[in-house]
Structures are given as structure tokens and as C-alpha cells.
mmCIF file of C-alpha atoms in Angstrom:
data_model
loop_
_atom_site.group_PDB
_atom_site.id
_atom_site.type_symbol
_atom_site.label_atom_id
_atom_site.label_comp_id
_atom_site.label_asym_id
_atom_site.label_seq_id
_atom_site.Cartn_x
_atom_site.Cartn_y
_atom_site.Cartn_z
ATOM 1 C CA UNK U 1 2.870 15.254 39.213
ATOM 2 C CA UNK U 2 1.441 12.526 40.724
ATOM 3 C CA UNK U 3 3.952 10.540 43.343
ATOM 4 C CA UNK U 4 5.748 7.576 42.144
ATOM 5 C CA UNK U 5 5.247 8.506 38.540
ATOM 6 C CA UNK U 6 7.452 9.414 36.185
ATOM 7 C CA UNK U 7 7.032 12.407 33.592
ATOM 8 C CA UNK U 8 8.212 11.583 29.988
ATOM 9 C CA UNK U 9 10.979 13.901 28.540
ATOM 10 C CA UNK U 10 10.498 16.676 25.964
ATOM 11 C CA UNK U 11 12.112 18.472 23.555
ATOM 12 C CA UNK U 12 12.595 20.918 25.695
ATOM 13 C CA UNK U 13 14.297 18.815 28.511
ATOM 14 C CA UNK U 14 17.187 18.131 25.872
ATOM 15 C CA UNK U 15 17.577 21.392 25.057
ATOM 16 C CA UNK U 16 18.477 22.352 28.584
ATOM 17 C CA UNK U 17 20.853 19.598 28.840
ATOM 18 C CA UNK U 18 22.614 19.636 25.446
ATOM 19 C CA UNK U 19 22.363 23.539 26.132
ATOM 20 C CA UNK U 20 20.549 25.147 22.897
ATOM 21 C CA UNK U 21 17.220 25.887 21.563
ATOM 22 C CA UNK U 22 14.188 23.566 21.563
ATOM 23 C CA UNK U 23 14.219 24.459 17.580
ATOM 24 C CA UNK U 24 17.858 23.131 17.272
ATOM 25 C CA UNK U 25 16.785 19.908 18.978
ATOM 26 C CA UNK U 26 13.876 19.430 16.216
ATOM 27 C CA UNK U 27 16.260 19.906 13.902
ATOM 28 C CA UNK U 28 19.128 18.145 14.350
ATOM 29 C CA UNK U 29 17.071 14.951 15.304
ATOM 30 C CA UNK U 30 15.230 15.365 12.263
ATOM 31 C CA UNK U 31 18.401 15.525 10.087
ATOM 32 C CA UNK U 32 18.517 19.086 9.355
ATOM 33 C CA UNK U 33 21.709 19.646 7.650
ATOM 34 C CA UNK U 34 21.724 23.138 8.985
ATOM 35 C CA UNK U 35 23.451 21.509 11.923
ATOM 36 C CA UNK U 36 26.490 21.386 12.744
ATOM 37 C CA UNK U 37 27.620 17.573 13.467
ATOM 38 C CA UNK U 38 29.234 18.201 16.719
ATOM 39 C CA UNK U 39 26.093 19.744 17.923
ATOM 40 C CA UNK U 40 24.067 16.905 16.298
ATOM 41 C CA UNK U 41 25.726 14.328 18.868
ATOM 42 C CA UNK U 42 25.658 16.560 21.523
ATOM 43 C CA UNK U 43 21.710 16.781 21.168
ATOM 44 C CA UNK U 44 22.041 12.580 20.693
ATOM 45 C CA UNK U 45 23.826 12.166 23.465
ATOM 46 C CA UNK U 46 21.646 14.401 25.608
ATOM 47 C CA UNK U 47 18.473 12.463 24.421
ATOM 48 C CA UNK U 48 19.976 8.869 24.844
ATOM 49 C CA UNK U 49 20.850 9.838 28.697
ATOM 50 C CA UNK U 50 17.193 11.448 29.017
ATOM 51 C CA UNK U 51 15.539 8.287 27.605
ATOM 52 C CA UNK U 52 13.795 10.718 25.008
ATOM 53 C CA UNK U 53 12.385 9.530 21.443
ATOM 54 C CA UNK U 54 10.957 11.669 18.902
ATOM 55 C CA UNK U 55 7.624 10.974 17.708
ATOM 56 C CA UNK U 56 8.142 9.463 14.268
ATOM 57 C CA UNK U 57 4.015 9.361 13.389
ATOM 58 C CA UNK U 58 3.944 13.046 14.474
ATOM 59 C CA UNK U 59 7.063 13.905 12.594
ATOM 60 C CA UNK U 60 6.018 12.005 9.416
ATOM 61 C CA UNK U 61 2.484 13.379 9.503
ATOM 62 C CA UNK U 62 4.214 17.163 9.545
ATOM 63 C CA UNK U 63 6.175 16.140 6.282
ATOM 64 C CA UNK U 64 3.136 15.389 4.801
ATOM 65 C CA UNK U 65 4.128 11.459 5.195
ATOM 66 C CA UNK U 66 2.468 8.591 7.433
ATOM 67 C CA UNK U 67 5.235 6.372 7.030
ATOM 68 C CA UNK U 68 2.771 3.878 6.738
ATOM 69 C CA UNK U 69 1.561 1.503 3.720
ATOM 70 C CA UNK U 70 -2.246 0.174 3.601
ATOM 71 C CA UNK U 71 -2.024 -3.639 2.370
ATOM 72 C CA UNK U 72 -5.493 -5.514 1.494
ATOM 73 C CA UNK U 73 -5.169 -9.439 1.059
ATOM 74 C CA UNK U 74 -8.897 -9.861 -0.490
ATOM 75 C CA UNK U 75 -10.205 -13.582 0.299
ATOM 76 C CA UNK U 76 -12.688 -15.687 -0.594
ATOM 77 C CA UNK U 77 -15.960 -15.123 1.817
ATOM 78 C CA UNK U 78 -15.828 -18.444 4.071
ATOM 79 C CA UNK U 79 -12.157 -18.602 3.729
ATOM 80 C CA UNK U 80 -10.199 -19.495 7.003
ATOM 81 C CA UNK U 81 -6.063 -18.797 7.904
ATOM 82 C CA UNK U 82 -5.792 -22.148 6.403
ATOM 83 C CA UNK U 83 -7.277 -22.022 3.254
ATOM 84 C CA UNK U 84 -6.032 -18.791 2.115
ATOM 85 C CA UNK U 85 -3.814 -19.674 -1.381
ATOM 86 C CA UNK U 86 -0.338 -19.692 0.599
ATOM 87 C CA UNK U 87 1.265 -17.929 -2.092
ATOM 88 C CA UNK U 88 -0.688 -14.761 -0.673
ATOM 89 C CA UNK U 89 1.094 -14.812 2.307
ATOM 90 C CA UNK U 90 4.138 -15.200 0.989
ATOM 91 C CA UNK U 91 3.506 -11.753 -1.395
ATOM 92 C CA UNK U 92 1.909 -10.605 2.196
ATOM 93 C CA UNK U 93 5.552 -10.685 3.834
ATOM 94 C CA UNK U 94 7.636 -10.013 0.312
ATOM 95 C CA UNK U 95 5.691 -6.466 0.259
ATOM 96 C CA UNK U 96 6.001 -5.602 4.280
ATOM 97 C CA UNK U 97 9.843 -6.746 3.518
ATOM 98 C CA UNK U 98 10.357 -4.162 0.720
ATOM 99 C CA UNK U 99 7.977 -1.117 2.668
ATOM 100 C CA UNK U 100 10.514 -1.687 5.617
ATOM 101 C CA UNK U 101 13.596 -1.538 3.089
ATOM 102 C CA UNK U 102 12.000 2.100 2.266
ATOM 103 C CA UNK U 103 11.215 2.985 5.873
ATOM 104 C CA UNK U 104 7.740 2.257 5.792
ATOM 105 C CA UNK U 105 5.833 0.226 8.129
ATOM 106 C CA UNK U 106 2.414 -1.884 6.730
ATOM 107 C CA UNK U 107 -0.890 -2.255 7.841
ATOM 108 C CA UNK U 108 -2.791 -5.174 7.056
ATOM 109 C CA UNK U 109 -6.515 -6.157 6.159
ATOM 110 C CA UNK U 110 -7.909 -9.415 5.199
ATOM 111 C CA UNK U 111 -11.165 -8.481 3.470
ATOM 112 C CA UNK U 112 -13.743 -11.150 2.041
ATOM 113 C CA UNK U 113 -17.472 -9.657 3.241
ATOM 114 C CA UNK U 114 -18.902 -6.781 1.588
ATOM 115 C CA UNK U 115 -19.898 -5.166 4.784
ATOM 116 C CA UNK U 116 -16.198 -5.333 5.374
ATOM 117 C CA UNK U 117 -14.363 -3.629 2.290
ATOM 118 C CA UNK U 118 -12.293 -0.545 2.959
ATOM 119 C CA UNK U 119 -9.925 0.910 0.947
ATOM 120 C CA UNK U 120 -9.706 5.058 2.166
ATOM 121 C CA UNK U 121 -6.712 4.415 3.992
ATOM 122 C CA UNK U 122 -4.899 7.084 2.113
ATOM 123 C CA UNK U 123 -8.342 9.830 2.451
ATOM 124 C CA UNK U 124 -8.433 9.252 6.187
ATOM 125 C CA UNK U 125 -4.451 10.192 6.550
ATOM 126 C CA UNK U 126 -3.764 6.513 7.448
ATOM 127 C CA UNK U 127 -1.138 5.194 4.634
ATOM 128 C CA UNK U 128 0.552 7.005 2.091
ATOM 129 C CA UNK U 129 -0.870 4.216 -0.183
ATOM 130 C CA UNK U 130 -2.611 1.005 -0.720
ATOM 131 C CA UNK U 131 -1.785 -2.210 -2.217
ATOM 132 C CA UNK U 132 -4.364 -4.759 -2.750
ATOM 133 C CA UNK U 133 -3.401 -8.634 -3.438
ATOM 134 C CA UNK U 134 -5.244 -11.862 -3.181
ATOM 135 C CA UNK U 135 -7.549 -13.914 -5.060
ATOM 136 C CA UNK U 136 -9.375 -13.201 -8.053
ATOM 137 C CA UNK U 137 -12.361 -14.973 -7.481
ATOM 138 C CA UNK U 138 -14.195 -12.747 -5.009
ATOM 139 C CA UNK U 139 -15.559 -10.367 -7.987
ATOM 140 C CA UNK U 140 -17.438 -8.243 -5.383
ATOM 141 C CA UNK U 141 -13.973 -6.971 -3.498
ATOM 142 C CA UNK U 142 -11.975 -6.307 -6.959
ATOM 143 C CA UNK U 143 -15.470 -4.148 -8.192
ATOM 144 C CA UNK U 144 -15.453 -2.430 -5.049
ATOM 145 C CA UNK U 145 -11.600 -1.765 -4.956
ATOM 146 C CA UNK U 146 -12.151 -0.790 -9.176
ATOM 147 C CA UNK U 147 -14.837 1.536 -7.944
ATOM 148 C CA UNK U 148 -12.447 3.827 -5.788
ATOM 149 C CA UNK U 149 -10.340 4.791 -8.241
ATOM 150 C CA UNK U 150 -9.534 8.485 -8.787
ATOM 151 C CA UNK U 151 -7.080 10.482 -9.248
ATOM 152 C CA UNK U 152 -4.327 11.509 -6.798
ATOM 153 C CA UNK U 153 -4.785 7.745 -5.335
ATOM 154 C CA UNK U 154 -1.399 5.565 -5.094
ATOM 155 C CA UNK U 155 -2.755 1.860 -5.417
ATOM 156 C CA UNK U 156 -1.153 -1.012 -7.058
ATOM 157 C CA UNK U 157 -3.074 -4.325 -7.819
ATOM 158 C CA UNK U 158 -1.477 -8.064 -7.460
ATOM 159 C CA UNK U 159 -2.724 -9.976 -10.409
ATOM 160 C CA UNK U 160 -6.389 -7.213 -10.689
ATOM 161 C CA UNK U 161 -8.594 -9.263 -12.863
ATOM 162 C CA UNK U 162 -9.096 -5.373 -14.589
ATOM 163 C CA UNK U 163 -6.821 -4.288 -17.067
ATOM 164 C CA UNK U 164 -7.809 -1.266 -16.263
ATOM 165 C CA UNK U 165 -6.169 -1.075 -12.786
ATOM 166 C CA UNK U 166 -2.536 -0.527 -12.186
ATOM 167 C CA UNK U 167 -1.422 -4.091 -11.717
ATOM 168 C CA UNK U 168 1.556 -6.100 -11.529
ATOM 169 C CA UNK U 169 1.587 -9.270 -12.006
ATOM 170 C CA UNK U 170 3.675 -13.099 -13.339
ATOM 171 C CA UNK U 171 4.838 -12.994 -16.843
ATOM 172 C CA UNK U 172 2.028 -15.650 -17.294
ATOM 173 C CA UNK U 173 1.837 -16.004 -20.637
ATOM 174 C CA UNK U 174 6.234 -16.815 -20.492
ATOM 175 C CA UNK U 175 5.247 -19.601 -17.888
ATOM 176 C CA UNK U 176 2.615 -20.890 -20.313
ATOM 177 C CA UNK U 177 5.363 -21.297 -22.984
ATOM 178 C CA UNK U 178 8.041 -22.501 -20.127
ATOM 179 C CA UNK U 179 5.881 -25.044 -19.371
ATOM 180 C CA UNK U 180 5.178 -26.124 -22.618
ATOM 181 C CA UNK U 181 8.983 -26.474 -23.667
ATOM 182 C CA UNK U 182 9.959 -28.259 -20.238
ATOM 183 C CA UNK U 183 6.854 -31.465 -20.900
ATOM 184 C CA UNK U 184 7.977 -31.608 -24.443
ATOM 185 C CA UNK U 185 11.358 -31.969 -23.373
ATOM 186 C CA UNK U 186 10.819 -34.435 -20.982
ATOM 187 C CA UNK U 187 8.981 -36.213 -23.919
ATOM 188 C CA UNK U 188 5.609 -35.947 -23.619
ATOM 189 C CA UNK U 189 3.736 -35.588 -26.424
ATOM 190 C CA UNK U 190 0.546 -34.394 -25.410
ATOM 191 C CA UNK U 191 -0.013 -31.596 -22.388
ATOM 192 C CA UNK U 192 -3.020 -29.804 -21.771
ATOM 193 C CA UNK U 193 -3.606 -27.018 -20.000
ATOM 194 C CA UNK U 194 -6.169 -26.860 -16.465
ATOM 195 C CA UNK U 195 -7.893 -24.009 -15.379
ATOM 196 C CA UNK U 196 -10.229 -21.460 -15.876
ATOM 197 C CA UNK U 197 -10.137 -19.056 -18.221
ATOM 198 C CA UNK U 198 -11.774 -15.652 -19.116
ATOM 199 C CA UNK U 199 -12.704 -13.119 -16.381
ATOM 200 C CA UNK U 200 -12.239 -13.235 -13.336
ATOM 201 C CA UNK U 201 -9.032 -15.649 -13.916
ATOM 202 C CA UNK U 202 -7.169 -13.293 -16.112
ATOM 203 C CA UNK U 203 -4.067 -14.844 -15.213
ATOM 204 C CA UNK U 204 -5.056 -17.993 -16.125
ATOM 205 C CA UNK U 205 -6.070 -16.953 -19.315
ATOM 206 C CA UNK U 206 -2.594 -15.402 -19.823
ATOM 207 C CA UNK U 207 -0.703 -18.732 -18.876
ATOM 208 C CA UNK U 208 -3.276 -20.841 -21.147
ATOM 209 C CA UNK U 209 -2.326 -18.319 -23.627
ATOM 210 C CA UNK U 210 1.278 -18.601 -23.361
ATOM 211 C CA UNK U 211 0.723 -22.207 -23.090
ATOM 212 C CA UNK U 212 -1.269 -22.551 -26.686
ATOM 213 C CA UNK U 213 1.463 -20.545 -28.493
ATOM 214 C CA UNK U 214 3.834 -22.610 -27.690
ATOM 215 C CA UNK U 215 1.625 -26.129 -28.414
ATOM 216 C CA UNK U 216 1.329 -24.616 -31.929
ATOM 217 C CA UNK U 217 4.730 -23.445 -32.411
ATOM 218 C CA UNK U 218 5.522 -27.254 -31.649
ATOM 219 C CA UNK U 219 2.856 -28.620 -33.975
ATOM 220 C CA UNK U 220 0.349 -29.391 -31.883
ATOM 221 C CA UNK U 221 -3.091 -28.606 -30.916
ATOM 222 C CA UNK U 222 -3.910 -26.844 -27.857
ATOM 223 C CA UNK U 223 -5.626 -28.727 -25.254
ATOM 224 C CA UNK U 224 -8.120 -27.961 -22.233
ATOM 225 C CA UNK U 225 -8.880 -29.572 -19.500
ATOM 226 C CA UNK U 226 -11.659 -26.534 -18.004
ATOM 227 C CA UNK U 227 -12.327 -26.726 -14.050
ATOM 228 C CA UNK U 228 -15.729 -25.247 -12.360
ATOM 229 C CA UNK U 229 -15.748 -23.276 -9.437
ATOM 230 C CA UNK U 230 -15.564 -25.520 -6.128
ATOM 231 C CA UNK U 231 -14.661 -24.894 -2.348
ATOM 232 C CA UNK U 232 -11.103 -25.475 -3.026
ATOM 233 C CA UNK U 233 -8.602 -25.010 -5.651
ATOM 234 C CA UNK U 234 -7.245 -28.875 -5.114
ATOM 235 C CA UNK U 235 -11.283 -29.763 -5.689
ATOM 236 C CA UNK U 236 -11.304 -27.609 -8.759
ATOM 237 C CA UNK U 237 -8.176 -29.704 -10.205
ATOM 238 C CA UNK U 238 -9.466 -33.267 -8.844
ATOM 239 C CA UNK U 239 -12.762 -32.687 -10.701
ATOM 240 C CA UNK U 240 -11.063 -31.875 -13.774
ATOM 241 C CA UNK U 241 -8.500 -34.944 -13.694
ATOM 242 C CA UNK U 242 -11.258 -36.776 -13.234
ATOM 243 C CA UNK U 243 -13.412 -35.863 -15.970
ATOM 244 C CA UNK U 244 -9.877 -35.773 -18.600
ATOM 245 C CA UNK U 245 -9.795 -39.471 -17.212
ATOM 246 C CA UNK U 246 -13.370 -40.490 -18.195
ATOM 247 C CA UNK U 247 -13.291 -38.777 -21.076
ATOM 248 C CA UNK U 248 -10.183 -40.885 -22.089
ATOM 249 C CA UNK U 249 -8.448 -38.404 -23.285
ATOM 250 C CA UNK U 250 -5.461 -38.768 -25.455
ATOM 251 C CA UNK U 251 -3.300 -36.559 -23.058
ATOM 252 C CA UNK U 252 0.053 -37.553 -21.280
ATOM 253 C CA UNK U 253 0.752 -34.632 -19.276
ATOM 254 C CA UNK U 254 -1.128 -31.384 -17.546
ATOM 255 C CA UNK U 255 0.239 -27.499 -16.819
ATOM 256 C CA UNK U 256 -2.131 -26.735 -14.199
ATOM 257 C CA UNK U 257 -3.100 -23.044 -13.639
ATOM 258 C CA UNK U 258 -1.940 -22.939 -10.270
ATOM 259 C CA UNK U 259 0.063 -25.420 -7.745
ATOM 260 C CA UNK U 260 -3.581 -26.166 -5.894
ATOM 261 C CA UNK U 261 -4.810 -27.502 -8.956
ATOM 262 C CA UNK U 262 -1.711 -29.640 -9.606
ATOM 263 C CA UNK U 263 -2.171 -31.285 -6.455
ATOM 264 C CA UNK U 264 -5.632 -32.029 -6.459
ATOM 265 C CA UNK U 265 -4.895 -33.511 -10.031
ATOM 266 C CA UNK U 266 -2.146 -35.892 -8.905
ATOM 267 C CA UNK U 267 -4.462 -37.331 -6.329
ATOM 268 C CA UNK U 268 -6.992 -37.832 -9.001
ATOM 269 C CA UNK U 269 -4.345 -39.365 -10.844
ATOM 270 C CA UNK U 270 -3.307 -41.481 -8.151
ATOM 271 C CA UNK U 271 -6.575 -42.998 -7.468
ATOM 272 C CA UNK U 272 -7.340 -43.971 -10.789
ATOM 273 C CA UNK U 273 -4.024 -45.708 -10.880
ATOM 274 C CA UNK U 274 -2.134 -43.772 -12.873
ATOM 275 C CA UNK U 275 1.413 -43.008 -12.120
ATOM 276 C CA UNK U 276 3.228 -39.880 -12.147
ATOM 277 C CA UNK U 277 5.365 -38.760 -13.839
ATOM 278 C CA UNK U 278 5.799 -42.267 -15.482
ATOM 279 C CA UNK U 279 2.201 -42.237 -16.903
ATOM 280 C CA UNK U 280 1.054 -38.677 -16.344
ATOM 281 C CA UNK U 281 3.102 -35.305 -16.159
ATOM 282 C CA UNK U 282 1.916 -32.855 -13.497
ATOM 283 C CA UNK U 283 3.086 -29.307 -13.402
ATOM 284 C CA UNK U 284 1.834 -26.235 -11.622
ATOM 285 C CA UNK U 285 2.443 -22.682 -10.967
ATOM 286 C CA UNK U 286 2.859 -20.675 -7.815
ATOM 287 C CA UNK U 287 6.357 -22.760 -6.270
ATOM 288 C CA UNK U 288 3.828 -23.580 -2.935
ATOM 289 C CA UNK U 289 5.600 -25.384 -0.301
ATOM 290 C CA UNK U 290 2.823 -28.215 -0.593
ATOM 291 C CA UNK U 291 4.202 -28.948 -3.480
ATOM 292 C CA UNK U 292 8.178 -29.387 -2.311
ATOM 293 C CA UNK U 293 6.805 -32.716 -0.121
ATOM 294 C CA UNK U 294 3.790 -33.788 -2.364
ATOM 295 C CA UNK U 295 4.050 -37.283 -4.046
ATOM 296 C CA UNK U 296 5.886 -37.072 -6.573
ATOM 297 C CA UNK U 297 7.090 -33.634 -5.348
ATOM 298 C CA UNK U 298 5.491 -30.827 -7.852
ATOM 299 C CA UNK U 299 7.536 -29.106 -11.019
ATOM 300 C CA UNK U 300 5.843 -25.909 -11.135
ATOM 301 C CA UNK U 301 6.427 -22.157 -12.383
ATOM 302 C CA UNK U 302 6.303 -18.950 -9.931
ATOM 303 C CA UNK U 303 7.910 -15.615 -9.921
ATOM 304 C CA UNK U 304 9.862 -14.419 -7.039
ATOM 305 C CA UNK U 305 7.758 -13.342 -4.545
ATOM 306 C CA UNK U 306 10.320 -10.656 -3.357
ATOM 307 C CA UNK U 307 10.767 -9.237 -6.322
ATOM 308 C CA UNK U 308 6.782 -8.747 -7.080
ATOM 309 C CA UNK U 309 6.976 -7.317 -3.538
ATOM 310 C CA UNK U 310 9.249 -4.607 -4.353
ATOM 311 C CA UNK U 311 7.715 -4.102 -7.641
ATOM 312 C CA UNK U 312 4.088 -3.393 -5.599
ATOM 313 C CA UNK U 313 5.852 -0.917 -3.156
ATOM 314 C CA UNK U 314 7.655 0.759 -5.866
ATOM 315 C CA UNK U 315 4.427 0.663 -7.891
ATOM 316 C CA UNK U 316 3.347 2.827 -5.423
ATOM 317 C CA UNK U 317 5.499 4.751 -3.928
ATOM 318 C CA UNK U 318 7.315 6.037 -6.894
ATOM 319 C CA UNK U 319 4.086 7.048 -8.658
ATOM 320 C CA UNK U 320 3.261 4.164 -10.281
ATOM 321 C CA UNK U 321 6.471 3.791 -11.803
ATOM 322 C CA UNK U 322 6.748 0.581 -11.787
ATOM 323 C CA UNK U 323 2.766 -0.444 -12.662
ATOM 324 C CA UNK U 324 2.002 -2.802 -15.236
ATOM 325 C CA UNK U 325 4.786 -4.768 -14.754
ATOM 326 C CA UNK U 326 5.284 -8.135 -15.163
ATOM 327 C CA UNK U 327 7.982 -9.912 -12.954
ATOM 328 C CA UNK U 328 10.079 -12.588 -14.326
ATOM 329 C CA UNK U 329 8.840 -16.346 -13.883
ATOM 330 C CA UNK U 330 11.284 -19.284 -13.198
ATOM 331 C CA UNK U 331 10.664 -23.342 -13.829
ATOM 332 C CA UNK U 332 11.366 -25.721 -10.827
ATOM 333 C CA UNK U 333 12.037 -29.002 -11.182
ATOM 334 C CA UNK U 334 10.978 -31.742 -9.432
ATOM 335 C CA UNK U 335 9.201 -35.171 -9.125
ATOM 336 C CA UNK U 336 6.406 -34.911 -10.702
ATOM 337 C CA UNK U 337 8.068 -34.507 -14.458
ATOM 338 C CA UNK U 338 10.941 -36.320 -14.407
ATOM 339 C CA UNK U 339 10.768 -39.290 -16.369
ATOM 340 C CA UNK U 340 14.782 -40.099 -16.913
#
């Protein structure tokens, strides 16, 4: 041994001090119940005072367990900290939340470029699984995570754009119908639905969906206000303000597809003079904290993000148990819809 430095206890050196076998030590730190409990703290107590720590990787890894969980946030290429949809992050820490509840730590990967994708984490004895999350929109990342499949792979999806994927995702099509019920009861007459719809914007669909049943269950014809692809979600929703208010169309209120697209729609709104809520309704979904200081602060829709966290990890760790679920969807209430 080298002078000055210190060599780092073994098994072995607890043994000796708690006075029995190097097997007994592996055991009763492992949580054998073949031990005895008095001879369980005596091992403790010899480790504590020796500074010793078993190696949990190691230990895992012999169990046939990582203790690990792979988590993919797929962006858009070009896409910066900043301009990643918020609500990903919060899903991000939701899902790292309920892996630690199960005694599972995460590792995370932002993917956007092709030369970047990777999803083996499982293959190459990394994670015990893999969730992927993030935004529909970058159709090379979901057909390369799509492509992987097989069998004996744990993976859950956040809102997959395939319905043949084991997703969970928003009760969209309940939010379309929330929203629907909230504008009418505010008294407008005439909401329309913004977004995109088909694939990849599956969840859109599903909210414009839920949103149309309800318009006709009311009476009234479904409306749609469609948005084009642009740098930004809050360009996508200006645009499409802009054209309803060209257009001049006979509409008094607008459900948004997501919170972005709100926003960018009540600055549209605002610069052609129109007030909201007074004149115009403006509601989104997704609950982003944007929205809780916008002007007029945004009504919107959005599931709990813990709860779709714990439904991914369970998803996944309890063999899919838990895929192709949808997770409940509240209405907020602000600003932006109240006229009283």
C-alpha cells in the first residue's frame, strides 16, 4: 500500500470485526431473512464504524436488476433548454419522482438528431427499461423508437403518435368535451377548436374530437381554426388567430390544442384589438406556468403530471400493466374566460 493512502474496506474486513463469515455479511446487508436480527446490527454496526458501503450497481446487477430506468425526452432538431414544451420537463421530474418512490434511479437523454437516437439501454444491461416522452412532431425519433420494438422490451410511450406502441397518455378527448362545457357556460356561443390534427398530433386529434362531440351534443357545429407547422408552438397559434381574424369569422371563443398555442393566440388577439375574455375566450391545455402570469392569465386543461409519471414507471415496471392508460384531465380557471 502506497504511504499516506488509505485502503477501502471489504466484506471481509466486517466480517472480522462483527466476527462471522464474509457470506453472513452479504447476507444480512442484503436483507437475507436467514439472519438473525441481532446479528444483522451487529454486521451494521461493524460496517458503519469501518466506513464500508455495499455496492448497490454490483448487487443489483447479480439480482438480475440495474436499479436503473432509461428516460428519452425526444425534441425537436434545433430545439434549445428554452424552447423545449415546459410541460416535458415537468413529466421529466414527475417520472424520476415515481422511479425513486420504487428505488430506481433515472438516466436521462435528450434526443432530436438522427445520428443521435438510442434506445438499447435495456440490451446493453444499462436500465431495466425505457420510457420515451416528448414531442410528437419529430416523426424521425418516434419511427426510430417504433422500429425497436420486440419482445421482452419494457418501454412505455408519453403521448406515441402510434397506436401501436404502449402509450399513456391525457384523457384528451374528456378535455375536448371539458372545454366545450366550461366556454358554453361562461356564455359563449361559438368556440372553435386550434390545432393540428391527424398524424403526427394524435393528441390533438383526440381533444378536437372530444371537443366536436360535445359542440354537437350542444347544437352546434364544430369549428376549426387549423395551424401549419412553424418554429414555435406560440407562432403556430398567432398565425392561426390571425387568419380566424381575417377571415371574420363568426367565432367568440378558442380551445387551443395546447397552452403554447393559447398564448400565441391571445397576442394575436391583443394586437388586433380584441379583448379577452370580454371579446374573445382563450383556453389551452397543458396547465404551463406561462400561462399562470400571461395577460389575462390562461384557463387551460392538463392532467397531473405526477400521476402520468407514475403511470409511465408502472407502465413499465409492472409489465406494462398500466399501458394504454389514460390519466385523468382537470379544468383551471383563470383570466382568460371569465367574463362575470
Amino acid at each position: 500500500m502506497n504511504g499516506g493512502s488509505k485502503r477501502r474496506p471489504t466484506s471481509f474486513d466486517v466480517a472480522e470485526r462483527a466476527g462471522v463469515s464474509q457470506p453472513t455479511v452479504s447476507r444480512a446487508l442484503s436483507g437475507s431473512p436467514a439472519i438473525a436480527e441481532a446479528t444483522r446490527r451487529k454486521v451494521i454496526e461493524a460496517a458503519e464504524a469501518l466506513g464500508y458501503f455495499v455496492d448497490e450497481r454490483a448487487a443489483r446487477l447479480r439480482r438480475g436488476s440495474t436499479g436503473t430506468l432509461a428516460v428519452v425526452v425526444i425534441c425537436r432538431e434545433g430545439d434549445s433548454a428554452s424552447t423545449i414544451n415546459p410541460f416535458a420537463y415537468a413529466l421529466l421530474g414527475s417520472v424520476c419522482v415515481a422511479a425513486s418512490e420504487r428505488g430506481f434511479e433515472t438516466l436521462v437523454s435528450f434526443q432530436a438528431r438522427s445520428a443521435d437516437f438510442f434506445g438499447h439501454y435495456q440490451e446493453q444491461g444499462r436500465a431495466d427499461g425505457l420510457i420515451v416522452i416528448g414531442t410528437t412532431t419529430n416523426r424521425q425519433a418516434w419511427e426510430y423508437f417504433r422500429s425497436l420494438e420486440s419482445d421482452g422490451r419494457r418501454v412505455a410511450y408519453w403521448g406515441s403518435p402510434f397506436e401501436d406502441l404502449e402509450w399513456v397518455r391525457s384523457d384528451n378527448r374528456a378535455a375536448g368535451r371539458l372545454a366545450v362545457e366550461h366556454l358554453l357556460a361562461q356564455g359563449y356561443r361559438r368556440p372553435c377548436f386550434l390545432g393540428a390534427l391527424g398524424t403526427p398530433q394524435v393528441q390533438f386529434t383526440e381533444r378536437y374530437e372530444g371537443y366536436a362531440e360535445a359542440m354537437k351534443a350542444a347544437g352546434l357545429e364544430p369549428c376549426l381554426a387549423p395551424t401549419v407547422n412553424a418554429a414555435t408552438r406560440e407562432e403556430e397559434g398567432r398565425r392561426a388567430a390571425r387568419r380566424l381574424i381575417e377571415r371574420g369569422e363568426d367565432v367568440d371563443a378558442v380551445f387551443a390544442a395546447c397552452d403554447a398555442m393559447a398564448l400565441g393566440a391571445i397576442e394575436a388577439f391583443a394586437a388586433a384589438d380584441i379583448g379577452v375574455p370580454q371579446g374573445m375566450g382563450v383556453m389551452g391545455f397543458d396547465d404551463l406556468v406561462a400561462g399562470r402570469f400571461s395577460r389575462p392569465p390562461l384557463t387551460t386543461i392538463a392532467p397531473d403530471p405526477a400521476e402520468a409519471g407514475a403511470a409511465l414507471v408502472e407502465a413499465v415496471l409492472d409489465d406494462a400493466a398500466a399501458a394504454r392508460r389514460r390519466v385523468p384531465v382537470k379544468l383551471i380557471v383563470r383570466g382568460s374566460t371569465a367574463r362575470g
